[in-house]
mmCIF file of C-alpha atoms in Angstrom:
data_model
loop_
_atom_site.group_PDB
_atom_site.id
_atom_site.type_symbol
_atom_site.label_atom_id
_atom_site.label_comp_id
_atom_site.label_asym_id
_atom_site.label_seq_id
_atom_site.Cartn_x
_atom_site.Cartn_y
_atom_site.Cartn_z
ATOM 1 C CA ILE Z 13 229.412 42.675 203.139
ATOM 2 C CA ASP Z 14 230.072 38.937 203.257
ATOM 3 C CA ALA Z 15 233.708 39.043 202.114
ATOM 4 C CA LEU Z 16 236.313 41.165 200.337
ATOM 5 C CA LEU Z 17 239.045 40.620 197.775
ATOM 6 C CA PRO Z 18 241.491 43.493 198.467
ATOM 7 C CA THR Z 19 244.313 44.127 196.005
ATOM 8 C CA SER Z 20 246.984 44.517 198.699
ATOM 9 C CA ARG Z 21 247.845 43.698 202.298
ATOM 10 C CA PHE Z 22 247.820 47.459 202.885
ATOM 11 C CA THR Z 23 244.098 47.574 202.059
ATOM 12 C CA GLN Z 24 243.437 44.340 203.917
ATOM 13 C CA ASP Z 25 244.982 45.742 207.100
ATOM 14 C CA ALA Z 26 242.942 48.952 206.787
ATOM 15 C CA VAL Z 27 239.700 46.954 206.449
ATOM 16 C CA ARG Z 28 240.627 44.787 209.414
ATOM 17 C CA ARG Z 29 241.049 47.876 211.566
ATOM 18 C CA LEU Z 30 237.665 49.216 210.472
ATOM 19 C CA SER Z 31 235.814 45.924 210.829
ATOM 20 C CA ALA Z 32 237.580 44.527 213.894
ATOM 21 C CA GLY Z 33 238.643 41.581 211.736
ATOM 22 C CA ARG Z 34 235.123 40.275 211.177
ATOM 23 C CA ILE Z 35 235.129 40.238 207.359
ATOM 24 C CA PRO Z 36 236.745 37.262 205.556
ATOM 25 C CA MET Z 37 239.328 38.431 203.026
ATOM 26 C CA ALA Z 38 241.895 37.158 200.535
ATOM 27 C CA VAL Z 39 244.457 39.419 198.883
ATOM 28 C CA VAL Z 40 244.287 39.219 195.080
ATOM 29 C CA PRO Z 41 246.896 41.536 193.506
ATOM 30 C CA PRO Z 42 246.549 42.712 189.897
ATOM 31 C CA ALA Z 43 249.043 41.261 187.453
ATOM 32 C CA GLY Z 44 250.234 44.573 186.009
ATOM 33 C CA ASP Z 45 250.824 43.122 182.528
ATOM 34 C CA ARG Z 46 248.234 45.215 180.684
ATOM 35 C CA LEU Z 47 250.930 46.988 178.668
ATOM 36 C CA GLY Z 48 253.124 43.953 178.147
ATOM 37 C CA GLN Z 49 256.812 43.827 178.982
ATOM 38 C CA GLY Z 50 259.322 46.368 177.810
ATOM 39 C CA PRO Z 51 263.029 46.520 176.982
ATOM 40 C CA SER Z 52 265.526 43.707 177.358
ATOM 41 C CA ARG Z 53 268.195 43.876 180.061
ATOM 42 C CA PRO Z 54 270.889 45.127 177.626
ATOM 43 C CA THR Z 55 268.496 47.851 176.500
ATOM 44 C CA ILE Z 56 267.840 48.858 180.119
ATOM 45 C CA LEU Z 57 271.595 49.225 180.579
ATOM 46 C CA GLU Z 58 271.915 51.365 177.466
ATOM 47 C CA ARG Z 59 268.901 53.509 178.398
ATOM 48 C CA SER Z 60 270.180 54.077 181.935
ATOM 49 C CA HIS Z 61 273.520 55.391 180.663
ATOM 50 C CA ARG Z 62 271.926 57.833 178.236
ATOM 51 C CA SER Z 63 273.540 61.163 179.060
ATOM 52 C CA GLY Z 64 271.763 64.353 179.992
ATOM 53 C CA ALA Z 65 268.739 65.028 182.157
ATOM 54 C CA LEU Z 66 266.984 62.084 183.770
ATOM 55 C CA GLU Z 67 263.684 61.275 182.072
ATOM 56 C CA LEU Z 68 261.120 60.982 184.872
ATOM 57 C CA LEU Z 69 257.616 59.609 184.322
ATOM 58 C CA PHE Z 70 254.436 60.129 186.367
ATOM 59 C CA ILE Z 71 251.252 58.261 185.349
ATOM 60 C CA GLY Z 72 248.151 59.365 187.195
ATOM 61 C CA ASN Z 73 245.182 61.700 186.972
ATOM 62 C CA LEU Z 74 245.809 65.238 188.164
ATOM 63 C CA THR Z 75 244.001 65.014 191.486
ATOM 64 C CA PRO Z 76 245.304 65.871 194.972
ATOM 65 C CA ILE Z 77 245.497 62.216 196.017
ATOM 66 C CA LYS Z 78 248.221 61.561 193.428
ATOM 67 C CA GLY Z 79 250.568 64.128 194.973
ATOM 68 C CA LEU Z 80 251.924 65.730 191.802
ATOM 69 C CA ASP Z 81 251.988 69.148 193.495
ATOM 70 C CA HIS Z 82 254.339 67.878 196.210
ATOM 71 C CA LEU Z 83 256.541 66.168 193.630
ATOM 72 C CA LEU Z 84 256.864 69.381 191.616
ATOM 73 C CA GLU Z 85 257.776 71.289 194.762
ATOM 74 C CA SER Z 86 260.619 68.844 195.398
ATOM 75 C CA LEU Z 87 261.803 68.875 191.787
ATOM 76 C CA SER Z 88 261.810 72.684 191.667
ATOM 77 C CA ARG Z 89 264.721 72.642 194.118
ATOM 78 C CA LEU Z 90 266.921 70.541 191.832
ATOM 79 C CA PRO Z 91 269.134 71.913 189.046
ATOM 80 C CA SER Z 92 267.093 72.264 185.876
ATOM 81 C CA ALA Z 93 269.687 70.341 183.851
ATOM 82 C CA MET Z 94 269.241 67.262 186.060
ATOM 83 C CA TRP Z 95 265.699 66.203 185.192
ATOM 84 C CA ARG Z 96 262.673 66.327 182.903
ATOM 85 C CA LEU Z 97 259.213 65.124 183.894
ATOM 86 C CA THR Z 98 256.428 63.731 181.719
ATOM 87 C CA VAL Z 99 252.970 63.484 183.307
ATOM 88 C CA ALA Z 100 250.331 61.253 181.698
ATOM 89 C CA GLY Z 101 246.854 61.414 183.214
ATOM 90 C CA SER Z 102 243.492 63.120 183.006
ATOM 91 C CA LEU Z 103 243.682 66.901 183.041
ATOM 92 C CA SER Z 104 239.928 67.190 183.590
ATOM 93 C CA ALA Z 105 239.376 64.904 186.590
ATOM 94 C CA ASP Z 106 239.914 67.888 188.908
ATOM 95 C CA ARG Z 107 240.109 71.075 186.856
ATOM 96 C CA LYS Z 108 240.830 73.293 189.856
ATOM 97 C CA HIS Z 109 243.801 71.146 190.804
ATOM 98 C CA THR Z 110 245.034 71.112 187.205
ATOM 99 C CA ARG Z 111 244.911 74.920 187.102
ATOM 100 C CA ALA Z 112 246.930 75.056 190.318
ATOM 101 C CA ILE Z 113 249.514 72.665 188.838
ATOM 102 C CA ARG Z 114 249.820 74.753 185.674
ATOM 103 C CA SER Z 115 250.197 77.927 187.733
ATOM 104 C CA PHE Z 116 252.941 76.375 189.844
ATOM 105 C CA ILE Z 117 254.850 75.251 186.752
ATOM 106 C CA SER Z 118 254.565 78.721 185.246
ATOM 107 C CA ASP Z 119 255.466 80.581 188.445
ATOM 108 C CA ARG Z 120 258.583 78.464 188.968
ATOM 109 C CA GLY Z 121 259.677 78.698 185.334
ATOM 110 C CA MET Z 122 259.479 74.928 184.872
ATOM 111 C CA GLY Z 123 257.615 74.919 181.562
ATOM 112 C CA ALA Z 124 260.581 73.574 179.611
ATOM 113 C CA GLN Z 125 261.051 70.696 182.042
ATOM 114 C CA VAL Z 126 257.494 69.503 182.701
ATOM 115 C CA ARG Z 127 255.256 68.054 179.997
ATOM 116 C CA LEU Z 128 251.585 67.578 180.894
ATOM 117 C CA LEU Z 129 249.835 65.043 178.685
ATOM 118 C CA ASP Z 130 246.228 63.928 179.008
ATOM 119 C CA SER Z 131 245.069 60.328 179.522
ATOM 120 C CA LEU Z 132 246.771 58.063 177.006
ATOM 121 C CA GLY Z 133 246.042 54.664 175.500
ATOM 122 C CA GLY Z 134 248.225 51.602 175.601
ATOM 123 C CA ASP Z 135 250.504 52.312 172.629
ATOM 124 C CA HIS Z 136 251.297 55.816 173.817
ATOM 125 C CA LEU Z 137 251.926 54.661 177.386
ATOM 126 C CA ARG Z 138 254.221 51.914 176.145
ATOM 127 C CA ALA Z 139 256.196 54.511 174.195
ATOM 128 C CA LEU Z 140 256.585 56.693 177.296
ATOM 129 C CA LEU Z 141 257.603 53.758 179.480
ATOM 130 C CA THR Z 142 260.176 52.651 176.924
ATOM 131 C CA VAL Z 143 262.063 55.972 176.867
ATOM 132 C CA ALA Z 144 261.669 56.955 180.547
ATOM 133 C CA GLN Z 145 264.419 56.175 183.044
ATOM 134 C CA VAL Z 146 262.672 56.507 186.426
ATOM 135 C CA PHE Z 147 259.026 56.223 187.508
ATOM 136 C CA VAL Z 148 258.159 58.838 190.150
ATOM 137 C CA MET Z 149 254.992 58.955 192.268
ATOM 138 C CA PRO Z 150 256.408 59.385 195.783
ATOM 139 C CA PHE Z 151 253.470 61.272 197.283
ATOM 140 C CA ALA Z 152 250.549 59.308 195.834
ATOM 141 C CA HIS Z 153 248.186 57.570 198.242
ATOM 142 C CA GLU Z 154 247.727 54.240 196.472
ATOM 143 C CA SER Z 155 245.875 51.178 197.740
ATOM 144 C CA PHE Z 156 247.998 49.112 195.329
ATOM 145 C CA GLY Z 157 249.870 51.210 192.754
ATOM 146 C CA ILE Z 158 249.216 49.483 189.434
ATOM 147 C CA ALA Z 159 251.022 52.175 187.412
ATOM 148 C CA ALA Z 160 254.212 51.558 189.381
ATOM 149 C CA LEU Z 161 254.045 47.809 188.736
ATOM 150 C CA GLU Z 162 253.429 48.411 185.025
ATOM 151 C CA ALA Z 163 256.490 50.689 184.983
ATOM 152 C CA MET Z 164 258.593 47.926 186.539
ATOM 153 C CA ALA Z 165 257.607 45.701 183.622
ATOM 154 C CA PHE Z 166 259.603 48.161 181.516
ATOM 155 C CA GLY Z 167 262.623 48.027 183.804
ATOM 156 C CA LEU Z 168 261.987 51.355 185.528
ATOM 157 C CA PRO Z 169 263.033 51.769 189.154
ATOM 158 C CA VAL Z 170 260.242 53.351 191.173
ATOM 159 C CA ILE Z 171 260.387 56.253 193.590
ATOM 160 C CA GLY Z 172 257.177 55.568 195.476
ATOM 161 C CA SER Z 173 255.384 56.220 198.735
ATOM 162 C CA ALA Z 174 256.355 54.402 201.913
ATOM 163 C CA GLY Z 175 252.762 54.783 203.091
ATOM 164 C CA GLY Z 176 250.783 52.790 200.525
ATOM 165 C CA GLY Z 177 250.433 49.543 198.649
ATOM 166 C CA VAL Z 178 253.528 49.978 196.443
ATOM 167 C CA ARG Z 179 255.762 49.040 199.364
ATOM 168 C CA GLU Z 180 254.629 45.439 198.824
ATOM 169 C CA PHE Z 181 256.640 45.176 195.605
ATOM 170 C CA VAL Z 182 259.006 48.160 195.687
ATOM 171 C CA ARG Z 183 261.943 47.184 197.875
ATOM 172 C CA HIS Z 184 263.824 50.197 199.141
ATOM 173 C CA ALA Z 185 267.305 50.630 197.640
ATOM 174 C CA GLU Z 186 266.911 47.431 195.595
ATOM 175 C CA ASN Z 187 264.392 48.067 192.798
ATOM 176 C CA GLY Z 188 263.446 51.602 193.774
ATOM 177 C CA PHE Z 189 263.105 53.921 196.741
ATOM 178 C CA LEU Z 190 260.272 54.442 199.211
ATOM 179 C CA VAL Z 191 259.730 57.985 200.440
ATOM 180 C CA SER Z 192 257.964 59.164 203.569
ATOM 181 C CA ALA Z 193 255.539 62.057 203.158
ATOM 182 C CA ARG Z 194 257.463 63.722 205.983
ATOM 183 C CA ASP Z 195 260.744 63.590 204.044
ATOM 184 C CA PRO Z 196 260.292 65.348 200.681
ATOM 185 C CA ALA Z 197 264.047 65.997 200.508
ATOM 186 C CA ALA Z 198 264.503 62.236 199.993
ATOM 187 C CA VAL Z 199 263.069 62.574 196.479
ATOM 188 C CA ARG Z 200 265.848 64.980 195.569
ATOM 189 C CA ARG Z 201 268.519 62.761 197.107
ATOM 190 C CA HIS Z 202 267.371 59.748 195.123
ATOM 191 C CA ILE Z 203 267.130 61.619 191.832
ATOM 192 C CA GLU Z 204 270.571 63.129 192.407
ATOM 193 C CA GLU Z 205 271.951 59.639 193.048
ATOM 194 C CA PHE Z 206 270.377 58.187 189.902
ATOM 195 C CA HIS Z 207 271.728 61.084 187.857
ATOM 196 C CA ARG Z 208 275.214 60.678 189.292
ATOM 197 C CA ASN Z 209 275.380 56.873 189.416
ATOM 198 C CA ARG Z 210 274.054 55.422 186.178
ATOM 199 C CA ASP Z 211 275.373 51.973 187.036
ATOM 200 C CA ARG Z 212 273.083 51.882 190.046
ATOM 201 C CA LEU Z 213 270.196 53.192 187.963
ATOM 202 C CA ALA Z 214 270.712 50.288 185.547
ATOM 203 C CA ALA Z 215 271.057 47.720 188.339
ATOM 204 C CA MET Z 216 267.854 48.874 190.003
ATOM 205 C CA GLY Z 217 266.079 48.895 186.656
ATOM 206 C CA ARG Z 218 267.050 45.277 186.087
ATOM 207 C CA ALA Z 219 265.933 44.442 189.641
ATOM 208 C CA ALA Z 220 262.574 46.100 188.905
ATOM 209 C CA LEU Z 221 262.130 43.870 185.860
ATOM 210 C CA THR Z 222 263.001 40.807 187.955
ATOM 211 C CA THR Z 223 260.394 41.813 190.536
ATOM 212 C CA PHE Z 224 257.739 42.202 187.868
ATOM 213 C CA SER Z 225 258.574 38.817 186.355
ATOM 214 C CA ALA Z 226 258.068 37.144 189.746
ATOM 215 C CA HIS Z 227 254.798 38.962 190.468
ATOM 216 C CA PRO Z 228 251.600 36.840 190.394
ATOM 217 C CA THR Z 229 249.987 36.490 186.989
ATOM 218 C CA TRP Z 230 246.270 37.100 186.480
ATOM 219 C CA GLU Z 231 245.742 33.329 186.340
ATOM 220 C CA ARG Z 232 247.432 32.810 189.693
ATOM 221 C CA SER Z 233 245.604 35.730 191.328
ATOM 222 C CA MET Z 234 242.223 34.734 189.940
ATOM 223 C CA ASN Z 235 242.711 31.120 190.993
ATOM 224 C CA ARG Z 236 243.343 32.321 194.540
ATOM 225 C CA GLY Z 237 240.255 34.530 194.401
ATOM 226 C CA CYS Z 238 238.058 31.729 193.086
ATOM 227 C CA GLU Z 239 239.329 29.223 195.649
ATOM 228 C CA PHE Z 240 238.605 31.706 198.434
ATOM 229 C CA LEU Z 241 235.074 32.431 197.203
ATOM 230 C CA GLU Z 242 234.287 28.765 196.565
ATOM 231 C CA GLY Z 243 235.541 27.849 200.044
ATOM 232 C CA LEU Z 244 233.471 30.635 201.579
ATOM 233 C CA ALA Z 245 230.355 29.489 199.707
ATOM 234 C CA ALA Z 246 230.885 25.886 200.780
ATOM 235 C CA ALA Z 247 231.293 26.911 204.416
ATOM 236 C CA THR Z 248 228.198 29.126 204.303
ATOM 237 C CA HIS Z 249 226.000 26.640 202.416
ATOM 238 C CA PRO Z 250 227.520 23.203 203.103
ATOM 239 C CA HIS Z 251 224.554 21.285 201.653
ATOM 240 C CA ALA Z 252 224.083 23.375 198.528
#
């Protein structure tokens, strides 16, 4: 490998440890604007103060690396009137894992609270992101976390993992919360706080939208990638 374009500093640091720093790299983060931008700030305020159970959204294939099983375990310990969860992602990527998820939901009597959808296209995802109130993937091992960034474009605060790439744009207690895998109770604390304090939910939703708006565009990221590759080529073949 002559060089790498990792999507996050998290991945860059992992490669440096494996390669003893010998591989040239430049971080080129995705833009996260595939689904466009969602509600206005007044709409985020109105959505946040919608009464009843919090509408939680999880976007990811049902595979162990996404951590849906651990999320459901945490949610099962909360009052049923406090939350509802919609899951959008492939149900066939790991059929054994999907069966285990369905069994857990059934055994815990969570069928009325958890909706498992399959992989969805852009229009359907936009609809889910528009009505959801919180994006939750706290136990996913993500090298970047594109779904979380796309959710922030719709003004959703993120409850994400402290151990992956999302920590580069999710700022704890500002536009979301970062959760350690060793502290599953933190998920419940944060959901309880959002349910109780809708003003804070709205403020963090607006902060999430601000973060997305300041995130590098595809043009900016690709320019950085091209400049890095062109510079590398010039250094390797100076007379070409």
